[in-house]
Coordinates of C-alpha atoms in Angstrom, one line a residue:
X1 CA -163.6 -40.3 -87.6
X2 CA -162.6 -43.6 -89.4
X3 CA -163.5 -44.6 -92.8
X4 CA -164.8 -48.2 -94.7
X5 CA -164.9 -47.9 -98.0
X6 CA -166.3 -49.9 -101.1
X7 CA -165.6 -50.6 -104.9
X8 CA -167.4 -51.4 -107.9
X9 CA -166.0 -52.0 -110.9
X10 CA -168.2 -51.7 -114.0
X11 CA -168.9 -49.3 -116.7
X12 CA -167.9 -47.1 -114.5
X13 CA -165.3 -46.8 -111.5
X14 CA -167.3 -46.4 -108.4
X15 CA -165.5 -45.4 -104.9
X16 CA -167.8 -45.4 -102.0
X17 CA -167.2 -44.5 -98.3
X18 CA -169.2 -44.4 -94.8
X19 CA -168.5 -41.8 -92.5
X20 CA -168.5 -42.1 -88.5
X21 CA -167.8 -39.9 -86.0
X22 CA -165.6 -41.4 -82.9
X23 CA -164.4 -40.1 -79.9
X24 CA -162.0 -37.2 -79.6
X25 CA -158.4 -38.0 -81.1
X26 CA -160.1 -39.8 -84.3
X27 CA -158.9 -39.2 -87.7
X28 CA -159.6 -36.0 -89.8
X29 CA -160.9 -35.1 -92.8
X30 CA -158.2 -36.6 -94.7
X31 CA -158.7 -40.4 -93.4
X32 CA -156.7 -43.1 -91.5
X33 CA -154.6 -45.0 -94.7
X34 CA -154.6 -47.9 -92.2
X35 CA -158.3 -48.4 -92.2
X36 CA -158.1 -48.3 -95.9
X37 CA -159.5 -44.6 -96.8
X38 CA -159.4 -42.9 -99.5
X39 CA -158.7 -39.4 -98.8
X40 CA -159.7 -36.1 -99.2
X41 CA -163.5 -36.6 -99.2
X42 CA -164.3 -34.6 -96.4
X43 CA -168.1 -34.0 -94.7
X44 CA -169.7 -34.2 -91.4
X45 CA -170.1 -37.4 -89.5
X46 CA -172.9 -39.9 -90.8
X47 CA -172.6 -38.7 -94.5
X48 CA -172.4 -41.5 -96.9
X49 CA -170.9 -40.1 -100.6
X50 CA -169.9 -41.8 -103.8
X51 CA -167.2 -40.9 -106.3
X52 CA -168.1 -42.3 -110.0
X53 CA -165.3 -42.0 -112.5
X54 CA -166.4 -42.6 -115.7
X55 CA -163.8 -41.9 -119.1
X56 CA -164.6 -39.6 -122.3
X57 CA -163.7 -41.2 -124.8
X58 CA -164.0 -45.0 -124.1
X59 CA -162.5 -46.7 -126.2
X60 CA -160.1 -44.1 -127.9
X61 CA -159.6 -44.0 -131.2
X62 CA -157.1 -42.8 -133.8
X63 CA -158.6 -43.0 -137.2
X64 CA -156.6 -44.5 -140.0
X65 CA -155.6 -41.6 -142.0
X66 CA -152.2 -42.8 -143.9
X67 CA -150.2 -40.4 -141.8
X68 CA -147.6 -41.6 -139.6
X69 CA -146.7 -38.3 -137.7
X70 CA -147.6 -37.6 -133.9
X71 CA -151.2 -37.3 -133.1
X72 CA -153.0 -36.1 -130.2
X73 CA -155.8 -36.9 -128.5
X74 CA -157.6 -35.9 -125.0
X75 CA -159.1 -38.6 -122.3
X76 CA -161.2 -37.1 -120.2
X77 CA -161.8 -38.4 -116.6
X78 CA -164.9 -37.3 -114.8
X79 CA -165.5 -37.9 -111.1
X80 CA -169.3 -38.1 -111.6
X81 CA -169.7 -38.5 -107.4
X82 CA -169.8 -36.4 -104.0
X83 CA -166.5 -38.2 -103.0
X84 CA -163.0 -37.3 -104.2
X85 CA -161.0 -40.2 -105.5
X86 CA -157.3 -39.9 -105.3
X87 CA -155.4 -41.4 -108.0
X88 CA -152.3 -43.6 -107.4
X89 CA -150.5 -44.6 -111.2
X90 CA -151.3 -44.7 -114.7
X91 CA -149.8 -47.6 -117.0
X92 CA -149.8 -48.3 -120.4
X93 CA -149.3 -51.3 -121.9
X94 CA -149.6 -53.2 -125.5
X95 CA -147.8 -51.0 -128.4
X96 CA -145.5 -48.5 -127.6
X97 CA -146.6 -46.1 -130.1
X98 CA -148.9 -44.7 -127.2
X99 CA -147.7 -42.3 -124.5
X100 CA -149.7 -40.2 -121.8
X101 CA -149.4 -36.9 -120.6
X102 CA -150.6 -35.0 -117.4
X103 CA -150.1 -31.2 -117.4
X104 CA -147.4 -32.1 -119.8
X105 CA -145.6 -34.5 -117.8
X106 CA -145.5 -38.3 -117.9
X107 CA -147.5 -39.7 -115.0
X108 CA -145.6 -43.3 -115.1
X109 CA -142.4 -41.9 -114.5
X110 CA -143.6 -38.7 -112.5
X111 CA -146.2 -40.0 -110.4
X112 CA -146.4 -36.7 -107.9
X113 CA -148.2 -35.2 -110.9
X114 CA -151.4 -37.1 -109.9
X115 CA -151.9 -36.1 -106.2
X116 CA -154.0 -33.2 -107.2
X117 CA -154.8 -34.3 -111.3
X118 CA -157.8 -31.6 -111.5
X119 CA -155.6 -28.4 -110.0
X120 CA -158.1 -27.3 -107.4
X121 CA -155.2 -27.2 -104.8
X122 CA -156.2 -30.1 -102.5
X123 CA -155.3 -34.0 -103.4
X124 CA -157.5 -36.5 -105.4
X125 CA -160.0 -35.8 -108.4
X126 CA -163.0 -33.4 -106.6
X127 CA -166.6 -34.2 -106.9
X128 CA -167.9 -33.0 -110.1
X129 CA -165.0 -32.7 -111.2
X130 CA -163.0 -33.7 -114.3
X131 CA -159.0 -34.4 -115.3
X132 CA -157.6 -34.2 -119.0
X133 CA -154.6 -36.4 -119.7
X134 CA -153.2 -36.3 -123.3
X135 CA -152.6 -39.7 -125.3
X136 CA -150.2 -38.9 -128.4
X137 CA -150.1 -41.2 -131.0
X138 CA -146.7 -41.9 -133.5
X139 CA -147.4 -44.4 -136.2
X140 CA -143.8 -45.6 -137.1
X141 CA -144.6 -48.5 -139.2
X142 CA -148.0 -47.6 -140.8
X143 CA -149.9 -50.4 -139.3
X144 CA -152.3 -50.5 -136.7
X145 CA -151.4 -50.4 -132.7
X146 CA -153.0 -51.4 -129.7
X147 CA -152.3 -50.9 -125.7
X148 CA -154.3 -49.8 -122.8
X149 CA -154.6 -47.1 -120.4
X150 CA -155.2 -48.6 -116.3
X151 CA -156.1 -45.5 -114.3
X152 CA -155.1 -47.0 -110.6
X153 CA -157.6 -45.1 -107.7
X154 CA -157.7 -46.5 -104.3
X155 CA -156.1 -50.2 -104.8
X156 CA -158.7 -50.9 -108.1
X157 CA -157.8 -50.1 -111.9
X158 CA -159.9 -48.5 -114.8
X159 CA -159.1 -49.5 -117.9
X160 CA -159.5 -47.7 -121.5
X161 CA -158.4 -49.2 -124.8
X162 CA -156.3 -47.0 -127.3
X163 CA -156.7 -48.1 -130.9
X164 CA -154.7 -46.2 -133.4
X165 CA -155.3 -47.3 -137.2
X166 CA -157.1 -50.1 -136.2
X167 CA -159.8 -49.4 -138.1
X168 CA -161.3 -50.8 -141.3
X169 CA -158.8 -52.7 -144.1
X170 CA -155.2 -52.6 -143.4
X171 CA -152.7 -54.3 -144.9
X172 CA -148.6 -54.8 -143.8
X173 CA -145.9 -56.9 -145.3
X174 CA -143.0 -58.1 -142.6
X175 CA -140.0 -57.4 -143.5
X176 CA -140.3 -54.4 -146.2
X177 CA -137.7 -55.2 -147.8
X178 CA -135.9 -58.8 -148.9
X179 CA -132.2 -59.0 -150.0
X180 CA -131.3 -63.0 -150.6
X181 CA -127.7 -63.9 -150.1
X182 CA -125.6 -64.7 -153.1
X183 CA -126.9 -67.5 -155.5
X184 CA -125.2 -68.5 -158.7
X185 CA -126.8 -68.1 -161.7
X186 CA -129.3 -71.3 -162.6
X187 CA -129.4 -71.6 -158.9
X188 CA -131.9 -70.6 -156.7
X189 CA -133.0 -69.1 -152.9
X190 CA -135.9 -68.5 -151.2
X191 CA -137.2 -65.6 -148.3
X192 CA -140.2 -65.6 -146.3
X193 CA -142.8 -63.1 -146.3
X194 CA -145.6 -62.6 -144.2
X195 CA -148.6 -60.4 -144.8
X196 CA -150.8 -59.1 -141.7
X197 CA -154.0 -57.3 -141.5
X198 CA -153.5 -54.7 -139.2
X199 CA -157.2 -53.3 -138.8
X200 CA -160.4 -55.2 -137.9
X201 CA -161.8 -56.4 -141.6
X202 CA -160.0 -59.0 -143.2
X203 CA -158.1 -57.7 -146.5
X204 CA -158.6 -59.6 -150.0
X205 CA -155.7 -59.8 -152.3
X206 CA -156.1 -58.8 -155.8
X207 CA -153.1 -59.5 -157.5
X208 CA -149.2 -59.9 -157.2
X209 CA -147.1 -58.2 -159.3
X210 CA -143.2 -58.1 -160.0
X211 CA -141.3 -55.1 -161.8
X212 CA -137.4 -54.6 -162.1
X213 CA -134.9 -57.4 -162.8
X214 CA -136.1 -60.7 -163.9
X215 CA -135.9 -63.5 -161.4
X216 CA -138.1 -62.7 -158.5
X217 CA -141.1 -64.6 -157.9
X218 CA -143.8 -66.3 -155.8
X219 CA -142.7 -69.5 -154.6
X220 CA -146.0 -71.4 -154.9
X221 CA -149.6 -70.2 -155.2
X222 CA -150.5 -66.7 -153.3
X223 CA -153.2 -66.0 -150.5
X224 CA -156.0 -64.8 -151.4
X225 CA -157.2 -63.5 -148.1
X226 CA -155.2 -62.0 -145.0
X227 CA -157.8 -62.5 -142.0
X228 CA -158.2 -59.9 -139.4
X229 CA -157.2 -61.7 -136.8
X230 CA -153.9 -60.7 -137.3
X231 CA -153.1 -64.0 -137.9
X232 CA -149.9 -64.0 -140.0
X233 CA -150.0 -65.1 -144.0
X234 CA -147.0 -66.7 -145.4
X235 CA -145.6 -65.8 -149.0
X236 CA -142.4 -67.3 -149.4
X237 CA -140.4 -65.1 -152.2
X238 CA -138.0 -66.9 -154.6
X239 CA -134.9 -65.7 -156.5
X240 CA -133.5 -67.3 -159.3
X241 CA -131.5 -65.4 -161.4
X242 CA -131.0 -65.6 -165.4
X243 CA -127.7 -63.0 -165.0
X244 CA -124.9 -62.2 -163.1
X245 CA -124.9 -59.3 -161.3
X246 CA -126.4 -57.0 -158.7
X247 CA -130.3 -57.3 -159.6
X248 CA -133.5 -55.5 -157.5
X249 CA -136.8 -55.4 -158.0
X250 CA -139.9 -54.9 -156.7
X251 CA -143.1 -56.9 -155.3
X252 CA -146.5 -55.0 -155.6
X253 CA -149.7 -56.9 -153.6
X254 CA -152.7 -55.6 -155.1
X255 CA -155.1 -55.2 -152.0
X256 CA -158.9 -53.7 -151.5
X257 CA -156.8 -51.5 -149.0
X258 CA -158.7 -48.4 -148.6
X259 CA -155.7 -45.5 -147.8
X260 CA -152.4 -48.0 -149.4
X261 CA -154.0 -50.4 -152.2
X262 CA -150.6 -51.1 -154.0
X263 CA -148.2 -52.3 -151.2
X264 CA -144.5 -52.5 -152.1
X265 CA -142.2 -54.4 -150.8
X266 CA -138.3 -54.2 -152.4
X267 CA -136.1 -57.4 -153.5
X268 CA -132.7 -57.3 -153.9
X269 CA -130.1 -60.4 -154.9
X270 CA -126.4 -60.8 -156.3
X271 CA -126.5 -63.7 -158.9
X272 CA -122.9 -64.9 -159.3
X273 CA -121.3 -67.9 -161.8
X274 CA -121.8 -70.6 -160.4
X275 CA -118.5 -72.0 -158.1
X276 CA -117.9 -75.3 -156.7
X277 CA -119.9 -75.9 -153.2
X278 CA -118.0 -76.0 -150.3
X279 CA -117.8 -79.2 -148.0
X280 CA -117.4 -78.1 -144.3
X281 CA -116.8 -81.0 -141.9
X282 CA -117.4 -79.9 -137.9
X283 CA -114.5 -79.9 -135.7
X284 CA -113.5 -83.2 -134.1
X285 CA -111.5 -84.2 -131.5
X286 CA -108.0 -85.1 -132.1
X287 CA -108.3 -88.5 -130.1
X288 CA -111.1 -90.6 -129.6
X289 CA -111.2 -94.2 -127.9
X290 CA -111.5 -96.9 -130.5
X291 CA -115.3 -98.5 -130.7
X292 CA -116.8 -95.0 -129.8
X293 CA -119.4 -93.3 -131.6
X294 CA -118.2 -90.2 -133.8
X295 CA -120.8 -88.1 -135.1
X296 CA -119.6 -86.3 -138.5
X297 CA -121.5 -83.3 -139.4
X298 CA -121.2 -81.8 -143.1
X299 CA -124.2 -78.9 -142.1
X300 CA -121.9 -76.5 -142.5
X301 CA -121.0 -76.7 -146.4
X302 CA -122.1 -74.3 -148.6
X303 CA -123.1 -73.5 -152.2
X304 CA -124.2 -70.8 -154.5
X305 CA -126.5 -72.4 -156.3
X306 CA -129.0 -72.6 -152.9
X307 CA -128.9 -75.9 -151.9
X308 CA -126.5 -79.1 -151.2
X309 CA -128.1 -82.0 -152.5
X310 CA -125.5 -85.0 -151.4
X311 CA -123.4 -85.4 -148.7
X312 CA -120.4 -88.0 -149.1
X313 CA -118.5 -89.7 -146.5
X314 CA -115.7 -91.6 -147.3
X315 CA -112.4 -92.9 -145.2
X316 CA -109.8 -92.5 -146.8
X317 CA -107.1 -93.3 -144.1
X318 CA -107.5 -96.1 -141.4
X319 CA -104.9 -98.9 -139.9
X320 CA -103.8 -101.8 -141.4
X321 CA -107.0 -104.3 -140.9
X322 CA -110.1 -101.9 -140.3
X323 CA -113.4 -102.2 -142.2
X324 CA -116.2 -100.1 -140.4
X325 CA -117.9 -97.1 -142.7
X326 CA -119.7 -94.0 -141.4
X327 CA -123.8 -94.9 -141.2
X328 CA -127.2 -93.2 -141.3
X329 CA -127.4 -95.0 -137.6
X330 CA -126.3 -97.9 -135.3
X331 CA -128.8 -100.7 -134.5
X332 CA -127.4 -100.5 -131.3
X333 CA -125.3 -97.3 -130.2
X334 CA -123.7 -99.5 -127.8
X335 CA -122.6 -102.0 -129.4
X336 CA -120.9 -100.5 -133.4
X337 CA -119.9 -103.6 -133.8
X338 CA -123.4 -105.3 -134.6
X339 CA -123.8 -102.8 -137.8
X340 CA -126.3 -100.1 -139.2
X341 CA -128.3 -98.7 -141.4
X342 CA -126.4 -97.3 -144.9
X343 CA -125.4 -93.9 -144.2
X344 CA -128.3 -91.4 -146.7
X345 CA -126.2 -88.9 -148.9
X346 CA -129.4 -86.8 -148.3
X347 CA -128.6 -86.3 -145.1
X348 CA -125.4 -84.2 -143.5
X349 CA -124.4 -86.3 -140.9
X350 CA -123.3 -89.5 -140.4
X351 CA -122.1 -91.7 -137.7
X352 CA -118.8 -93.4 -137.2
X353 CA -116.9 -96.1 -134.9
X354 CA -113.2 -96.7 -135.8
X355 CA -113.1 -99.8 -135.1
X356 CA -109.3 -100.4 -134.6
X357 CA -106.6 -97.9 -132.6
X358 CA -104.6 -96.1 -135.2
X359 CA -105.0 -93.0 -137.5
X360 CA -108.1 -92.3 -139.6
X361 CA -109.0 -89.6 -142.4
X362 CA -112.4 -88.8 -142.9
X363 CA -113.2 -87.1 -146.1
X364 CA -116.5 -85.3 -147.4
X365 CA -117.6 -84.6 -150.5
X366 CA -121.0 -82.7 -151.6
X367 CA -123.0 -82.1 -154.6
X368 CA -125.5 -79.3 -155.3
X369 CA -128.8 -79.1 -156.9
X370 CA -127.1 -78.8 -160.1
X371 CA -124.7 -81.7 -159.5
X372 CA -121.8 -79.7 -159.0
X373 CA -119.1 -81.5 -157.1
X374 CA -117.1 -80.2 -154.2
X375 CA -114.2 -82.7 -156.1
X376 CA -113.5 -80.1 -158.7
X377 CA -112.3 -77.2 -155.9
X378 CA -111.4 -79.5 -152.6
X379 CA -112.9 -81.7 -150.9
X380 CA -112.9 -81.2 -146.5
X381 CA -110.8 -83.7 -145.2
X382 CA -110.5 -84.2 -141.1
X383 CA -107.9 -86.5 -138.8
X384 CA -107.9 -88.1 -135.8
X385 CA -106.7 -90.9 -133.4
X386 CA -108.2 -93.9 -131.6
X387 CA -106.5 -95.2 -128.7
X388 CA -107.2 -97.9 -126.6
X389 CA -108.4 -97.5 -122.9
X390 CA -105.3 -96.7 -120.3
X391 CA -104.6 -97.9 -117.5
X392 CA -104.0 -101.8 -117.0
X393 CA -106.1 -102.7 -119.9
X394 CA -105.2 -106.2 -122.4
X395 CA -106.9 -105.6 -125.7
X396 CA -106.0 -108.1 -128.4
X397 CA -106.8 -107.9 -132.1
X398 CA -107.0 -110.3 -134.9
X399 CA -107.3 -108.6 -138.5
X400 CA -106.9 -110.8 -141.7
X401 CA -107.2 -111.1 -145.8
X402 CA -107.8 -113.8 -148.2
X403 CA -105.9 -113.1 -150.9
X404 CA -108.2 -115.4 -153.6
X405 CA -111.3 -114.3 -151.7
X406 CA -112.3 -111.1 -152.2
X407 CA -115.4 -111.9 -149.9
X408 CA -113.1 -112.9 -147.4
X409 CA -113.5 -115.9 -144.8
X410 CA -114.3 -116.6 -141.0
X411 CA -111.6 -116.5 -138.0
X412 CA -112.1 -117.1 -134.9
X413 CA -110.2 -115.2 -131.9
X414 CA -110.1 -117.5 -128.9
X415 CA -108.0 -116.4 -125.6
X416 CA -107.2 -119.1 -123.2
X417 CA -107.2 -118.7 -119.5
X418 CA -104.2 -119.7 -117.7
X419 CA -105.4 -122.5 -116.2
X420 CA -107.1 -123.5 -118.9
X421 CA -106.1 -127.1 -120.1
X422 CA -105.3 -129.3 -123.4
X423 CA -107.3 -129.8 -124.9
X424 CA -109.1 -126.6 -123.0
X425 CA -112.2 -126.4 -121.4
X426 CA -114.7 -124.4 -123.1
X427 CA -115.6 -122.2 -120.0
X428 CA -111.7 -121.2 -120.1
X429 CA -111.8 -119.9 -123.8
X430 CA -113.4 -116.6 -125.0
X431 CA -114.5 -116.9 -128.1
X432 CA -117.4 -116.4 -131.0
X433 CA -119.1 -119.4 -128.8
X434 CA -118.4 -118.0 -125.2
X435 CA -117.9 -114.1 -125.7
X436 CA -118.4 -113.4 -122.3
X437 CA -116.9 -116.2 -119.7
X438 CA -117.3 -115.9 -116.2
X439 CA -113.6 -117.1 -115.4
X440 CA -113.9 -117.0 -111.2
X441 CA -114.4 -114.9 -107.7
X442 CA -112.4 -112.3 -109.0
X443 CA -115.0 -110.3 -110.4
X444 CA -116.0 -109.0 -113.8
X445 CA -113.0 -106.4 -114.1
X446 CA -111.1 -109.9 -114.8
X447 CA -113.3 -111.6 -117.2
X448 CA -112.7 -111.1 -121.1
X449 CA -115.3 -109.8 -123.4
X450 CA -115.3 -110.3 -127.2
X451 CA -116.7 -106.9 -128.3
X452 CA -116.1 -107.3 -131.8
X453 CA -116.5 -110.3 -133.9
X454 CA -116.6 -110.6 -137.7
X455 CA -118.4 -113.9 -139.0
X456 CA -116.9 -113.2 -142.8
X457 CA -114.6 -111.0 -144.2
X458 CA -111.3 -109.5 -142.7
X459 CA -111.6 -108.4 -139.4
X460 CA -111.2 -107.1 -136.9
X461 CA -112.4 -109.2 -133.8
X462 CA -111.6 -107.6 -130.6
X463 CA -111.3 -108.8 -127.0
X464 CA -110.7 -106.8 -124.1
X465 CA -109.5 -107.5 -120.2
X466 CA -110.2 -104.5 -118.2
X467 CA -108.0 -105.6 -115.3
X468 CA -105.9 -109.1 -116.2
X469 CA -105.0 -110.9 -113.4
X470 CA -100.7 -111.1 -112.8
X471 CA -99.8 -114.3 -114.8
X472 CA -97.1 -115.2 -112.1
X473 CA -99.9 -115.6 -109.6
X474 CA -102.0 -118.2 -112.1
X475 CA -98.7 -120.6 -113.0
X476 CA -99.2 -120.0 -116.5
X477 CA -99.4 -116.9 -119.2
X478 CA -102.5 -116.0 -121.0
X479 CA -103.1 -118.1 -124.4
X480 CA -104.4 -117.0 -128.0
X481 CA -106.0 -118.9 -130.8
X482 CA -107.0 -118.4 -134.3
X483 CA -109.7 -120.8 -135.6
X484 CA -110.2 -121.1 -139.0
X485 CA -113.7 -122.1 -140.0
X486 CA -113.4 -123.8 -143.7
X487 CA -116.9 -123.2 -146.2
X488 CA -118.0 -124.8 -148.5
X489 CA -115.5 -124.1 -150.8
X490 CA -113.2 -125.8 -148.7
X491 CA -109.7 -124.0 -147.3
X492 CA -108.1 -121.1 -149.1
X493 CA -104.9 -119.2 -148.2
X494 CA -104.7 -116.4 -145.2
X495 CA -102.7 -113.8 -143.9
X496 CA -103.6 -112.9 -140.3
X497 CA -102.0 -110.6 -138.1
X498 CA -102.6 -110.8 -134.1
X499 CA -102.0 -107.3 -132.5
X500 CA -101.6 -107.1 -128.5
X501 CA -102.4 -103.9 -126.6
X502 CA -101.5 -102.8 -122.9
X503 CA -102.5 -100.2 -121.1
X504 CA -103.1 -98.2 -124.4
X505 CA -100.0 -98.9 -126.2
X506 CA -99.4 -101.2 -129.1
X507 CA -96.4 -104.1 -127.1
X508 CA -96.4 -106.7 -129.7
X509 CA -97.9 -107.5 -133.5
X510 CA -97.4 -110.7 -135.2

């Protein structure tokens, strides 16, 4: 005898099967699992039956009574059919505040329990027939929980809801308790606290009020309503203090509440005297390649009064002949040298190119919301090298002052191919005019760039040879220039100084 059997899922669970007789050697009474039966139904041959389960209660509910102690409850599951339906797992999921119980044992992690759930001695829940699993209840948090219950019988899944003070007005506060860090006195912090109906009517708020130590409060207006969609409602919490000390207190939302109308919430803060803030610059590598980007990163400074309000950055060390600052940004990341925007105090990091090789010190200083200077304790101060490229590289530098100009005035760095002549043809020089010269076949490596240029001022202006060619080769050395370009306010005295790099190292300054 083989089996076919159907499902319907509804209301109700509904198992179904047609039986056939076949020839001798057929399966028994207790089905073929290959053919998909279910088991333990039994009857003569030609005898169609149907197992209905149906669940008692559905949904099930835990009433909101304000305790928080295990509860119990009984679900019922009735096999309203002629068939028996054997039962393969039970899972819960949602809240873990639920668990289930079979003949006092857990059926998720003892499944045996379910071969026979109704005790008659043979597998599967008999016709007319019921099984009683017990759903405890523990409420650790007074608020309301949620999960449900899947019954698994022959491949399909019945599923009941479990609702445990879910019911009516509730109201939670997350977290129960708020302790701000250390703020100096005058100063000030501010928590977040979120409100959450935890039933299924929305929960009107009545009033806030604050007992204890001065200096706790709502940091703007308060809600009014918490929905009950569970949707969370923000009420940031603010601590100020007046005093020094360690001060508490405590918040008290006025709800309509039913079972916990006045919902408390403790606050706890240390007000200190105000100190200096502290300025914290990131770590930074101890060498950098010169005309790099530096990122500088003051997040990291601190203050008891709750806030840092400016962020400083100065350099206070740098060679002989560099100008560039830190900045808010580049205009072009690539390129340092074409400037940026100002660097914003508002803001704790700032970006930096050094723009010569040589040691720099970067120094930071902050000021807090009550325009306390990290000056008066320290201020962070960080060091660091920029090098030059290794390897073959030619880098030469041109740096200058004008003593009775404090605006400074225009040079011009010019490097002369070897085979450039005299006067020199202009697609031999590299200069302001022709900062990137194609100088022959033997490729770009060979041809100089002008990567930095200053039109005004003191420098530097920079040009690079990633691979020179050997001078022995050409019949003549490299040559270098300085221009200098005369204003309106006609010539003025200048000292320059040329500085010629190989392969990383500093060879020759004049």
């Amino acid at each position: 005898m083989s089996r076919t059997h159907w499902i319907a899922l509804a209301a109700t669970l509904a198992l179904g099967c047609t039986e056939t007789n076949e020839s001798a050697g057929g399966g028994g009474a207790g089905g073929n699992p290959a053919d998909g039966g279910v088991g333990g139904m039994g009857g003569a041959g030609g005898t169609d039956c149907v197992a209905r389960l149906t669940f008692d209660p559905d949904p099930l509910v835990f009433p909101r009574d304000g305790t928080t102690g295990p509860r119990e409850h009984t679900l019922t599951v009735h096999n309203n059919g002629d068939c028996a339906v054997p039962f393969e797992s039970v899972t819960l999921t949602g809240s873990q505040a639920f668990q289930v119980r079979l003949d006092g044992r857990d059926p998720r992690r003892q499944p045996e329990v379910l071969v026979d759930p109704d005790g008659d001695g043979r597998a599967g829940l008999g016709a007319g027939r019921s099984a009683n699993f017990k759903v405890l209840y523990t409420n650790p948090d007074n608020g309301a929980h949620v999960a449900e219950l899947s019954l698994w019988a022959a491949g399909e899944a019945r599923t009941v809801s479990l609702r445990g003070d879910a019911d009516g007005r509730c109201l939670r506060a997350e977290p129960t308790a708020l302790t701000f860090p250390p703020t100096g006195v005058g100063g000030g912090s501010v928590l977040p606290l979120t409100l959450r109906a935890c039933g299924d009517a929305p929960v009107q708020i009545e009033a806030l009020r604050f007992d204890g130590a001065p200096g706790f409060e709502a940091a703007g207006d308060p809600p009014r309503e918490v929905p009950a969609s569970g949707a969370p409602v923000e009420l940031p919490i603010s601590f100020r203090p007046r005093m020094e000390g360690a001060l508490s207190g405590r918040l008290l939302v006025l709800s309509d509440d039913p079972l916990l109308p006045q919902l408390t919430v403790q606050l706890l803060g240390r007000a200190n005297t105000p100190g200096c803030p502290q300025a914290v610059i990131a770590p930074l590598p101890e060498q950098v390649t010169a005309g790099t980007v530096v990122l500088l990163d003051g997040s990291l400074s601190q203050t008891d009064t709750g806030s840092i309000a400016a962020y400083e950055w100065t350099i206070i060390e740098r060679p002989a002949g560099g100008t560039s600052a830190p900045v808010e940004s580049y205009f072009n990341r690539n390129s340092p040298a074409d400037g940026g925007r100002p660097d914003d105090v508002v803001t704790p990091q700032a970006l930096f190119s050094p723009d010569l090789p040589g040691r720099y010190t970067v120094r930071l200083r902050v000021t807090d919301n009550l325009d306390v200077s990290s000056e008066d304790c320290g201020d962070a101060t960080v060091s660091f090298l920029a090098v030059v490229d290794a390897g073959g590289r030619m880098q030469v530098q041109l740096v200058w002052r004008t003593p009775d100009d404090g605006d400074g005035t225009d040079l011009d760095l010019q490097l002369l191919h070897p085979q450039a002549g005299d006067p020199p043809d202009g697609a031999l020089i590299c200069d302001a005019d022709n900062p990137t010269p194609d100088w022959g076949d033997a490729g770009p490596a060979h041809d100089p760039v002008l990567d930095v240029d200053d039109v005004d001022g003191g420098g530097p202006e920079n040009i690079v040879v990633a691979q020179p060619q050997p001078t022995a080769d050409l019949g003549a050395p490299y040559r270098l220039r300085v221009r200098y370009v005369a204003d309106a306010a006609g010539s003025r005295p200048v000292v320059a100084t040329v500085r010629l790099f190989a392969g990383g190292a500093l060879v020759d300054e004049r």
